[in-house]
């Protein structure tokens, strides 16, 4: 764990850095790139990892999907900071935020299964994590992350090979 960084809520001035962190991972089809406006619209969901010199070195967001369910999304660390605890601290911060909000389950869609297992997530044995009534409500969402969670056909090209994981708080 590297102590030369801190976690804070995102600010509007961080959007360019968030996009910069996501871009190489989107090229590798690990994360999905979004339009700039989508980052501004969801900015209050983001936590930022910031080096002592002010450089944005990581990001992650917690998106509440339902009364008891939230998703960790857009988790990224700068190449030069990978393996130094940035992702770990961001995940812990986002899980704590979920607890504070009263969420009892945190979901993620990831290629990094081992990383999330180390943080208490399990591969979802039952892919239907919500009951049919909630499923029908979630279908009304315009959020792409919700569509990924529901495994809708329109997002399948972006999610092939990902693993659905969940943590019960």
XYZ file of C-alpha atoms in Angstrom:
169
model
C 0.000 0.000 0.000
C 1.365 3.395 -0.990
C 0.529 6.252 1.364
C 1.359 8.994 -1.153
C -2.234 9.451 -2.276
C -5.655 10.266 -0.882
C -9.285 9.704 -1.861
C -11.751 12.530 -2.351
C -15.052 13.201 -4.115
C -14.735 14.108 -7.792
C -14.970 17.694 -9.012
C -15.939 19.004 -12.430
C -12.275 19.760 -13.105
C -11.562 15.997 -12.831
C -13.608 14.930 -15.859
C -10.711 15.240 -18.323
C -8.517 13.137 -16.009
C -11.268 10.509 -15.617
C -11.569 10.300 -19.399
C -7.783 9.995 -19.620
C -7.735 7.108 -17.132
C -10.577 5.313 -18.947
C -9.278 5.794 -22.519
C -6.510 3.143 -22.568
C -8.754 0.655 -20.759
C -11.563 1.326 -23.231
C -9.147 0.652 -26.114
C -8.427 -2.735 -24.512
C -12.216 -3.292 -24.093
C -11.811 -3.511 -20.306
C -13.969 -0.443 -19.651
C -16.602 1.241 -21.776
C -15.826 4.766 -22.886
C -18.587 7.310 -22.353
C -19.420 10.674 -23.798
C -18.077 13.599 -21.779
C -21.596 14.645 -20.804
C -22.158 11.246 -19.151
C -19.163 11.820 -16.850
C -20.505 15.231 -15.834
C -23.988 13.799 -15.243
C -22.640 11.085 -12.961
C -19.830 13.105 -11.368
C -21.341 12.938 -7.873
C -20.944 9.121 -8.009
C -17.162 9.329 -8.480
C -14.317 9.139 -5.989
C -10.874 10.293 -7.079
C -7.487 8.985 -6.013
C -5.113 11.926 -5.964
C -1.348 11.800 -5.534
C 0.256 14.149 -3.040
C 1.356 16.341 -5.965
C -2.282 16.791 -7.098
C -2.180 14.336 -10.011
C -5.382 12.322 -10.496
C -4.145 8.718 -10.398
C -7.382 6.761 -10.104
C -11.144 6.892 -10.147
C -14.174 4.800 -9.377
C -17.913 5.350 -9.140
C -20.776 3.936 -7.119
C -24.071 3.900 -9.000
C -27.199 3.077 -6.987
C -29.452 0.844 -9.064
C -32.201 -0.005 -6.571
C -33.071 0.147 -2.883
C -30.604 -2.578 -1.951
C -28.292 -2.697 -4.967
C -25.462 -0.515 -6.254
C -22.717 -1.014 -8.821
C -19.035 -0.170 -8.659
C -18.147 1.108 -12.107
C -15.420 2.941 -13.982
C -12.706 1.727 -11.609
C -9.350 2.735 -13.072
C -5.816 3.525 -11.947
C -2.999 5.172 -13.857
C -0.522 2.649 -15.298
C 2.304 3.988 -13.152
C 0.199 3.500 -9.991
C -1.137 -0.012 -10.609
C -0.187 -2.474 -7.893
C 0.303 0.321 -5.349
C -3.073 0.074 -3.575
C -5.033 2.681 -5.537
C -7.748 0.269 -6.675
C -7.939 -1.311 -3.230
C -8.482 2.012 -1.475
C -11.017 3.147 -4.088
C -13.052 -0.068 -3.755
C -13.024 0.181 0.044
C -14.145 3.814 -0.179
C -16.968 2.968 -2.595
C -18.143 0.011 -0.477
C -18.193 2.255 2.593
C -20.227 4.808 0.635
C -22.685 2.020 -0.269
C -23.015 1.125 3.427
C -23.632 4.774 4.297
C -26.383 4.950 1.666
C -28.054 1.831 3.088
C -27.260 -0.454 0.168
C -26.914 -4.130 1.138
C -25.421 -5.523 -2.106
C -22.701 -4.140 -4.362
C -22.381 -5.478 -7.894
C -19.603 -5.208 -10.467
C -19.106 -6.417 -14.019
C -15.403 -7.113 -14.440
C -12.521 -8.919 -16.076
C -10.547 -8.553 -12.819
C -12.155 -11.436 -10.915
C -9.200 -12.119 -8.586
C -8.977 -8.445 -7.596
C -12.634 -8.312 -6.599
C -12.486 -11.705 -4.837
C -9.778 -10.199 -2.609
C -12.319 -7.511 -1.708
C -15.057 -9.946 -0.689
C -16.942 -10.170 -3.984
C -18.204 -13.512 -5.276
C -19.056 -14.608 -8.785
C -22.832 -14.440 -9.036
C -24.123 -18.012 -9.075
C -27.648 -16.752 -9.682
C -27.458 -14.243 -12.505
C -30.960 -12.983 -11.666
C -29.939 -10.808 -8.714
C -33.291 -9.033 -8.612
C -36.827 -10.306 -8.531
C -39.041 -10.038 -11.653
C -40.879 -6.928 -10.406
C -37.632 -5.010 -9.830
C -36.284 -6.327 -13.140
C -39.248 -4.793 -14.961
C -38.650 -1.477 -13.177
C -34.934 -1.520 -14.045
C -35.798 -2.090 -17.707
C -37.112 1.498 -17.700
C -33.661 2.867 -16.917
C -31.724 4.608 -19.683
C -28.425 3.889 -17.922
C -26.054 1.638 -19.902
C -24.675 0.128 -16.695
C -28.149 -1.034 -15.724
C -28.508 -2.590 -19.192
C -25.189 -4.390 -18.623
C -26.372 -5.619 -15.233
C -29.594 -6.936 -16.765
C -27.548 -8.563 -19.555
C -29.652 -6.986 -22.283
C -28.839 -7.984 -25.851
C -28.014 -4.424 -26.938
C -24.969 -4.288 -24.631
C -23.676 -7.839 -25.106
C -20.856 -6.847 -27.523
C -19.435 -4.629 -24.747
C -19.730 -7.218 -21.976
C -18.547 -10.447 -23.594
C -16.153 -12.191 -21.278
C -16.968 -10.068 -18.235
C -17.902 -11.708 -14.961
C -20.792 -10.559 -12.812
C -19.768 -10.371 -9.181
C -21.545 -9.320 -6.009
C -20.690 -8.472 -2.427
C -23.219 -8.675 0.392
C -22.651 -5.953 2.980
